[in-house]
Amino acid sequence: MKNIVVYIHGKGGSAQEAAHYQPLFADSDVLGFDYEARTPWDAKEEFVPFFEHILKNRRSVTIVANSIGAFFAMHALQGMGIKKAYFISPIVNMQKLIEKMMSQARVSEDKLRDRGELDTGSGEKLSWKYLCYAREHPICWTVPTHILYGEKDDLTSFETICEFANQAQVTLTVMKNGEHWFHTAEQMRFLDDWLRSYS
């Protein structure tokens, strides 16, 4: 049974992005996970059966996850026997991110609680249920993990990513001038070199 690497895309991404990672994991099959979940509670329902099936049929399972995909993975897959994780620009503190979005949109907690959901005007929706869930379900992640973070990430602060890295005892690599979305040729070269250095 061959080892498998499962790629978990971020918002607006797709399972097809997994093809980029196949040459970097030559001894493993690489599979893109085409999930539909938009919340951590939906992710648990969708991720768990998918990974249970894979874990039954493979010697070891590694994940490569991007942004919100990493956040969903940490909520859904803890304790499932994942061997290793590579996180690219992971969302590691959803509570802080939602509170930051509320501040930018000038939305108070009382207003969000009363309305339930609010459009920020920038295409993002604020949800009282999501904020409460994030507060009540802090991440507890113990899988051996390597994180790649862009210095100019506009969703997660350097302080927040360092706090998580120390708490979860994971490696943290920072790309100078890197962004949340790794997509330029230079950024992808850096990402590939990072993956090779830890695989």
PDB file of C-alpha atoms in Angstrom:
ATOM      1  CA  MET A   1       0.000   0.000   0.000  1.00  0.00           C
ATOM      2  CA  LYS A   2       1.439   3.321  -1.091  1.00  0.00           C
ATOM      3  CA  ASN A   3       1.528   6.303   1.240  1.00  0.00           C
ATOM      4  CA  ILE A   4      -0.870   9.093   0.329  1.00  0.00           C
ATOM      5  CA  VAL A   5      -0.743  12.874   0.532  1.00  0.00           C
ATOM      6  CA  VAL A   6      -4.139  14.592   0.604  1.00  0.00           C
ATOM      7  CA  TYR A   7      -4.270  18.214  -0.539  1.00  0.00           C
ATOM      8  CA  ILE A   8      -6.940  20.389   1.119  1.00  0.00           C
ATOM      9  CA  HIS A   9      -7.500  23.641  -0.770  1.00  0.00           C
ATOM     10  CA  GLY A  10      -8.348  27.056   0.627  1.00  0.00           C
ATOM     11  CA  LYS A  11     -11.301  29.331  -0.138  1.00  0.00           C
ATOM     12  CA  GLY A  12     -11.790  29.696  -3.871  1.00  0.00           C
ATOM     13  CA  GLY A  13      -9.285  26.903  -4.541  1.00  0.00           C
ATOM     14  CA  SER A  14      -9.851  23.478  -6.030  1.00  0.00           C
ATOM     15  CA  ALA A  15      -8.782  19.862  -5.696  1.00  0.00           C
ATOM     16  CA  GLN A  16      -7.013  20.191  -9.072  1.00  0.00           C
ATOM     17  CA  GLU A  17      -4.258  22.202  -7.351  1.00  0.00           C
ATOM     18  CA  ALA A  18      -3.049  18.870  -5.942  1.00  0.00           C
ATOM     19  CA  ALA A  19      -1.302  18.131  -9.262  1.00  0.00           C
ATOM     20  CA  HIS A  20       1.357  20.708  -8.353  1.00  0.00           C
ATOM     21  CA  TYR A  21       2.413  18.604  -5.356  1.00  0.00           C
ATOM     22  CA  GLN A  22       2.776  15.190  -7.024  1.00  0.00           C
ATOM     23  CA  PRO A  23       6.411  15.739  -8.155  1.00  0.00           C
ATOM     24  CA  LEU A  24       7.277  16.891  -4.620  1.00  0.00           C
ATOM     25  CA  PHE A  25       6.035  13.624  -3.101  1.00  0.00           C
ATOM     26  CA  ALA A  26       7.349  11.151  -5.671  1.00  0.00           C
ATOM     27  CA  ASP A  27       6.988   8.121  -3.365  1.00  0.00           C
ATOM     28  CA  SER A  28       3.341   8.839  -2.543  1.00  0.00           C
ATOM     29  CA  ASP A  29       0.057   9.208  -4.340  1.00  0.00           C
ATOM     30  CA  VAL A  30      -1.254  12.779  -4.137  1.00  0.00           C
ATOM     31  CA  LEU A  31      -5.007  13.293  -4.025  1.00  0.00           C
ATOM     32  CA  GLY A  32      -6.981  16.536  -3.994  1.00  0.00           C
ATOM     33  CA  PHE A  33      -9.921  16.591  -1.582  1.00  0.00           C
ATOM     34  CA  ASP A  34     -12.879  18.257  -3.307  1.00  0.00           C
ATOM     35  CA  TYR A  35     -14.832  19.259  -0.206  1.00  0.00           C
ATOM     36  CA  GLU A  36     -17.841  21.584  -0.024  1.00  0.00           C
ATOM     37  CA  ALA A  37     -17.906  22.553   3.692  1.00  0.00           C
ATOM     38  CA  ARG A  38     -18.001  26.262   4.518  1.00  0.00           C
ATOM     39  CA  THR A  39     -17.985  25.934   8.316  1.00  0.00           C
ATOM     40  CA  PRO A  40     -15.966  23.843  10.796  1.00  0.00           C
ATOM     41  CA  TRP A  41     -19.059  21.927  11.921  1.00  0.00           C
ATOM     42  CA  ASP A  42     -19.861  20.989   8.307  1.00  0.00           C
ATOM     43  CA  ALA A  43     -16.196  20.128   7.759  1.00  0.00           C
ATOM     44  CA  LYS A  44     -16.319  17.562  10.572  1.00  0.00           C
ATOM     45  CA  GLU A  45     -19.239  15.812   8.895  1.00  0.00           C
ATOM     46  CA  GLU A  46     -17.537  15.823   5.497  1.00  0.00           C
ATOM     47  CA  PHE A  47     -13.858  15.307   6.380  1.00  0.00           C
ATOM     48  CA  VAL A  48     -14.200  12.465   8.901  1.00  0.00           C
ATOM     49  CA  PRO A  49     -15.796   9.792   6.639  1.00  0.00           C
ATOM     50  CA  PHE A  50     -13.524  10.759   3.720  1.00  0.00           C
ATOM     51  CA  PHE A  51     -10.373  10.335   5.804  1.00  0.00           C
ATOM     52  CA  GLU A  52     -11.638   7.243   7.634  1.00  0.00           C
ATOM     53  CA  HIS A  53     -11.914   5.508   4.256  1.00  0.00           C
ATOM     54  CA  ILE A  54      -8.413   6.615   3.205  1.00  0.00           C
ATOM     55  CA  LEU A  55      -6.819   5.667   6.536  1.00  0.00           C
ATOM     56  CA  LYS A  56      -8.186   2.115   6.201  1.00  0.00           C
ATOM     57  CA  ASN A  57      -6.503   1.642   2.844  1.00  0.00           C
ATOM     58  CA  ARG A  58      -3.147   3.413   3.207  1.00  0.00           C
ATOM     59  CA  ARG A  59      -0.046   2.834   5.292  1.00  0.00           C
ATOM     60  CA  SER A  60       0.284   6.516   6.141  1.00  0.00           C
ATOM     61  CA  VAL A  61      -1.606   9.717   5.386  1.00  0.00           C
ATOM     62  CA  THR A  62      -0.006  13.166   5.151  1.00  0.00           C
ATOM     63  CA  ILE A  63      -1.961  16.352   4.497  1.00  0.00           C
ATOM     64  CA  VAL A  64      -1.037  19.575   2.713  1.00  0.00           C
ATOM     65  CA  ALA A  65      -3.612  22.232   3.562  1.00  0.00           C
ATOM     66  CA  ASN A  66      -4.115  25.828   2.572  1.00  0.00           C
ATOM     67  CA  SER A  67      -5.624  28.683   4.611  1.00  0.00           C
ATOM     68  CA  ILE A  68      -9.194  27.825   5.711  1.00  0.00           C
ATOM     69  CA  GLY A  69      -8.562  24.231   4.584  1.00  0.00           C
ATOM     70  CA  ALA A  70      -5.961  23.940   7.355  1.00  0.00           C
ATOM     71  CA  PHE A  71      -8.423  25.379   9.878  1.00  0.00           C
ATOM     72  CA  PHE A  72     -11.066  22.834   8.868  1.00  0.00           C
ATOM     73  CA  ALA A  73      -8.498  20.009   8.973  1.00  0.00           C
ATOM     74  CA  MET A  74      -7.405  20.896  12.507  1.00  0.00           C
ATOM     75  CA  HIS A  75     -11.012  20.824  13.702  1.00  0.00           C
ATOM     76  CA  ALA A  76     -12.012  17.648  11.890  1.00  0.00           C
ATOM     77  CA  LEU A  77      -8.921  15.429  11.843  1.00  0.00           C
ATOM     78  CA  GLN A  78      -7.338  15.700  15.305  1.00  0.00           C
ATOM     79  CA  GLY A  79      -6.884  12.202  16.745  1.00  0.00           C
ATOM     80  CA  MET A  80      -7.485  10.435  13.423  1.00  0.00           C
ATOM     81  CA  GLY A  81      -3.939   9.187  12.848  1.00  0.00           C
ATOM     82  CA  ILE A  82      -2.653  11.722  10.320  1.00  0.00           C
ATOM     83  CA  LYS A  83       1.124  11.168  10.121  1.00  0.00           C
ATOM     84  CA  LYS A  84       2.251  14.677   9.175  1.00  0.00           C
ATOM     85  CA  ALA A  85       0.818  18.023   8.059  1.00  0.00           C
ATOM     86  CA  TYR A  86       2.103  20.868   5.909  1.00  0.00           C
ATOM     87  CA  PHE A  87       0.092  24.068   6.343  1.00  0.00           C
ATOM     88  CA  ILE A  88       0.356  26.992   3.930  1.00  0.00           C
ATOM     89  CA  SER A  89      -0.935  30.293   5.383  1.00  0.00           C
ATOM     90  CA  PRO A  90      -3.193  28.490   7.865  1.00  0.00           C
ATOM     91  CA  ILE A  91      -6.032  30.211   9.708  1.00  0.00           C
ATOM     92  CA  VAL A  92      -5.074  29.302  13.280  1.00  0.00           C
ATOM     93  CA  ASN A  93      -7.301  31.638  15.297  1.00  0.00           C
ATOM     94  CA  MET A  94     -10.733  32.098  13.732  1.00  0.00           C
ATOM     95  CA  GLN A  95     -12.030  34.058  16.720  1.00  0.00           C
ATOM     96  CA  LYS A  96      -9.388  36.765  16.214  1.00  0.00           C
ATOM     97  CA  LEU A  97     -10.040  36.844  12.471  1.00  0.00           C
ATOM     98  CA  ILE A  98     -13.811  37.269  12.884  1.00  0.00           C
ATOM     99  CA  GLU A  99     -13.309  39.955  15.542  1.00  0.00           C
ATOM    100  CA  LYS A 100     -10.898  41.773  13.209  1.00  0.00           C
ATOM    101  CA  MET A 101     -13.465  41.628  10.384  1.00  0.00           C
ATOM    102  CA  MET A 102     -16.134  42.946  12.768  1.00  0.00           C
ATOM    103  CA  SER A 103     -13.891  45.849  13.731  1.00  0.00           C
ATOM    104  CA  GLN A 104     -13.137  46.682  10.075  1.00  0.00           C
ATOM    105  CA  ALA A 105     -16.866  46.569   9.230  1.00  0.00           C
ATOM    106  CA  ARG A 106     -17.715  48.516  12.422  1.00  0.00           C
ATOM    107  CA  VAL A 107     -20.080  45.806  13.596  1.00  0.00           C
ATOM    108  CA  SER A 108     -20.569  45.400  17.350  1.00  0.00           C
ATOM    109  CA  GLU A 109     -21.095  42.067  19.094  1.00  0.00           C
ATOM    110  CA  ASP A 110     -24.587  43.156  20.115  1.00  0.00           C
ATOM    111  CA  LYS A 111     -25.509  43.959  16.531  1.00  0.00           C
ATOM    112  CA  LEU A 112     -24.154  40.642  15.224  1.00  0.00           C
ATOM    113  CA  ARG A 113     -25.924  38.726  17.992  1.00  0.00           C
ATOM    114  CA  ASP A 114     -29.211  40.446  17.166  1.00  0.00           C
ATOM    115  CA  ARG A 115     -28.940  39.986  13.402  1.00  0.00           C
ATOM    116  CA  GLY A 116     -27.360  36.510  13.362  1.00  0.00           C
ATOM    117  CA  GLU A 117     -25.603  37.189  10.055  1.00  0.00           C
ATOM    118  CA  LEU A 118     -24.312  40.384   8.448  1.00  0.00           C
ATOM    119  CA  ASP A 119     -22.710  41.151   5.096  1.00  0.00           C
ATOM    120  CA  THR A 120     -19.480  43.125   5.477  1.00  0.00           C
ATOM    121  CA  GLY A 121     -19.777  44.686   2.031  1.00  0.00           C
ATOM    122  CA  SER A 122     -16.508  43.071   0.934  1.00  0.00           C
ATOM    123  CA  GLY A 123     -18.073  39.753  -0.013  1.00  0.00           C
ATOM    124  CA  GLU A 124     -17.581  38.197   3.420  1.00  0.00           C
ATOM    125  CA  LYS A 125     -20.404  37.317   5.787  1.00  0.00           C
ATOM    126  CA  LEU A 126     -20.159  37.696   9.540  1.00  0.00           C
ATOM    127  CA  SER A 127     -21.967  35.030  11.542  1.00  0.00           C
ATOM    128  CA  TRP A 128     -22.782  35.049  15.257  1.00  0.00           C
ATOM    129  CA  LYS A 129     -22.990  31.234  15.232  1.00  0.00           C
ATOM    130  CA  TYR A 130     -19.502  31.010  13.673  1.00  0.00           C
ATOM    131  CA  LEU A 131     -18.028  33.439  16.225  1.00  0.00           C
ATOM    132  CA  CYS A 132     -19.553  31.478  19.119  1.00  0.00           C
ATOM    133  CA  TYR A 133     -18.287  28.205  17.649  1.00  0.00           C
ATOM    134  CA  ALA A 134     -14.751  29.599  17.286  1.00  0.00           C
ATOM    135  CA  ARG A 135     -14.779  30.760  20.914  1.00  0.00           C
ATOM    136  CA  GLU A 136     -16.126  27.466  22.232  1.00  0.00           C
ATOM    137  CA  HIS A 137     -13.865  25.199  20.145  1.00  0.00           C
ATOM    138  CA  PRO A 138     -10.243  26.389  20.380  1.00  0.00           C
ATOM    139  CA  ILE A 139      -7.837  24.407  18.227  1.00  0.00           C
ATOM    140  CA  CYS A 140      -5.991  21.520  19.864  1.00  0.00           C
ATOM    141  CA  TRP A 141      -3.623  20.103  17.239  1.00  0.00           C
ATOM    142  CA  THR A 142      -0.887  17.566  18.012  1.00  0.00           C
ATOM    143  CA  VAL A 143       0.016  16.201  14.560  1.00  0.00           C
ATOM    144  CA  PRO A 144       3.685  16.844  13.583  1.00  0.00           C
ATOM    145  CA  THR A 145       3.303  19.947  11.426  1.00  0.00           C
ATOM    146  CA  HIS A 146       5.311  22.387   9.321  1.00  0.00           C
ATOM    147  CA  ILE A 147       3.872  25.852   8.632  1.00  0.00           C
ATOM    148  CA  LEU A 148       4.701  28.225   5.778  1.00  0.00           C
ATOM    149  CA  TYR A 149       3.679  31.836   6.421  1.00  0.00           C
ATOM    150  CA  GLY A 150       3.974  34.968   4.298  1.00  0.00           C
ATOM    151  CA  GLU A 151       5.387  38.035   6.047  1.00  0.00           C
ATOM    152  CA  LYS A 152       2.586  40.168   4.560  1.00  0.00           C
ATOM    153  CA  ASP A 153      -0.275  37.798   5.394  1.00  0.00           C
ATOM    154  CA  ASP A 154      -3.310  40.050   5.876  1.00  0.00           C
ATOM    155  CA  LEU A 155      -5.514  37.456   7.619  1.00  0.00           C
ATOM    156  CA  THR A 156      -3.247  36.135  10.370  1.00  0.00           C
ATOM    157  CA  SER A 157      -0.801  38.355  12.256  1.00  0.00           C
ATOM    158  CA  PHE A 158       2.798  37.301  12.890  1.00  0.00           C
ATOM    159  CA  GLU A 159       2.086  37.384  16.622  1.00  0.00           C
ATOM    160  CA  THR A 160      -0.872  34.999  16.197  1.00  0.00           C
ATOM    161  CA  ILE A 161       1.012  32.507  14.005  1.00  0.00           C
ATOM    162  CA  CYS A 162       3.996  32.512  16.412  1.00  0.00           C
ATOM    163  CA  GLU A 163       1.708  31.965  19.378  1.00  0.00           C
ATOM    164  CA  PHE A 164       0.131  28.974  17.641  1.00  0.00           C
ATOM    165  CA  ALA A 165       3.487  27.559  16.489  1.00  0.00           C
ATOM    166  CA  ASN A 166       4.854  27.679  20.047  1.00  0.00           C
ATOM    167  CA  GLN A 167       1.724  26.209  21.578  1.00  0.00           C
ATOM    168  CA  ALA A 168       1.405  23.376  19.020  1.00  0.00           C
ATOM    169  CA  GLN A 169       5.199  22.846  18.866  1.00  0.00           C
ATOM    170  CA  VAL A 170       5.379  23.034  15.076  1.00  0.00           C
ATOM    171  CA  THR A 171       8.007  24.473  12.731  1.00  0.00           C
ATOM    172  CA  LEU A 172       7.365  27.922  11.270  1.00  0.00           C
ATOM    173  CA  THR A 173       8.981  29.208   8.074  1.00  0.00           C
ATOM    174  CA  VAL A 174       8.381  32.841   7.109  1.00  0.00           C
ATOM    175  CA  MET A 175       8.765  34.085   3.532  1.00  0.00           C
ATOM    176  CA  LYS A 176       9.958  37.686   3.452  1.00  0.00           C
ATOM    177  CA  ASN A 177       7.395  39.764   1.525  1.00  0.00           C
ATOM    178  CA  GLY A 178       5.234  36.656   1.095  1.00  0.00           C
ATOM    179  CA  GLU A 179       1.446  37.037   1.019  1.00  0.00           C
ATOM    180  CA  HIS A 180      -1.450  34.983   2.358  1.00  0.00           C
ATOM    181  CA  TRP A 181      -1.989  33.571  -1.128  1.00  0.00           C
ATOM    182  CA  PHE A 182       1.168  31.916  -2.472  1.00  0.00           C
ATOM    183  CA  HIS A 183       0.776  32.213  -6.242  1.00  0.00           C
ATOM    184  CA  THR A 184       3.630  34.097  -7.969  1.00  0.00           C
ATOM    185  CA  ALA A 185       6.506  32.148  -9.537  1.00  0.00           C
ATOM    186  CA  GLU A 186       8.862  33.328  -6.772  1.00  0.00           C
ATOM    187  CA  GLN A 187       6.395  32.380  -4.026  1.00  0.00           C
ATOM    188  CA  MET A 188       5.766  28.936  -5.525  1.00  0.00           C
ATOM    189  CA  ARG A 189       9.520  28.289  -5.801  1.00  0.00           C
ATOM    190  CA  PHE A 190       9.866  29.197  -2.126  1.00  0.00           C
ATOM    191  CA  LEU A 191       6.929  26.925  -1.256  1.00  0.00           C
ATOM    192  CA  ASP A 192       8.433  24.010  -3.215  1.00  0.00           C
ATOM    193  CA  ASP A 193      11.851  24.459  -1.566  1.00  0.00           C
ATOM    194  CA  TRP A 194      10.151  24.587   1.849  1.00  0.00           C
ATOM    195  CA  LEU A 195       8.274  21.349   1.194  1.00  0.00           C
ATOM    196  CA  ARG A 196      11.429  19.590  -0.029  1.00  0.00           C
ATOM    197  CA  SER A 197      13.345  20.692   3.055  1.00  0.00           C
ATOM    198  CA  TYR A 198      10.815  19.006   5.367  1.00  0.00           C
ATOM    199  CA  SER A 199       9.841  15.926   3.358  1.00  0.00           C
TER     200      SER A 199
END
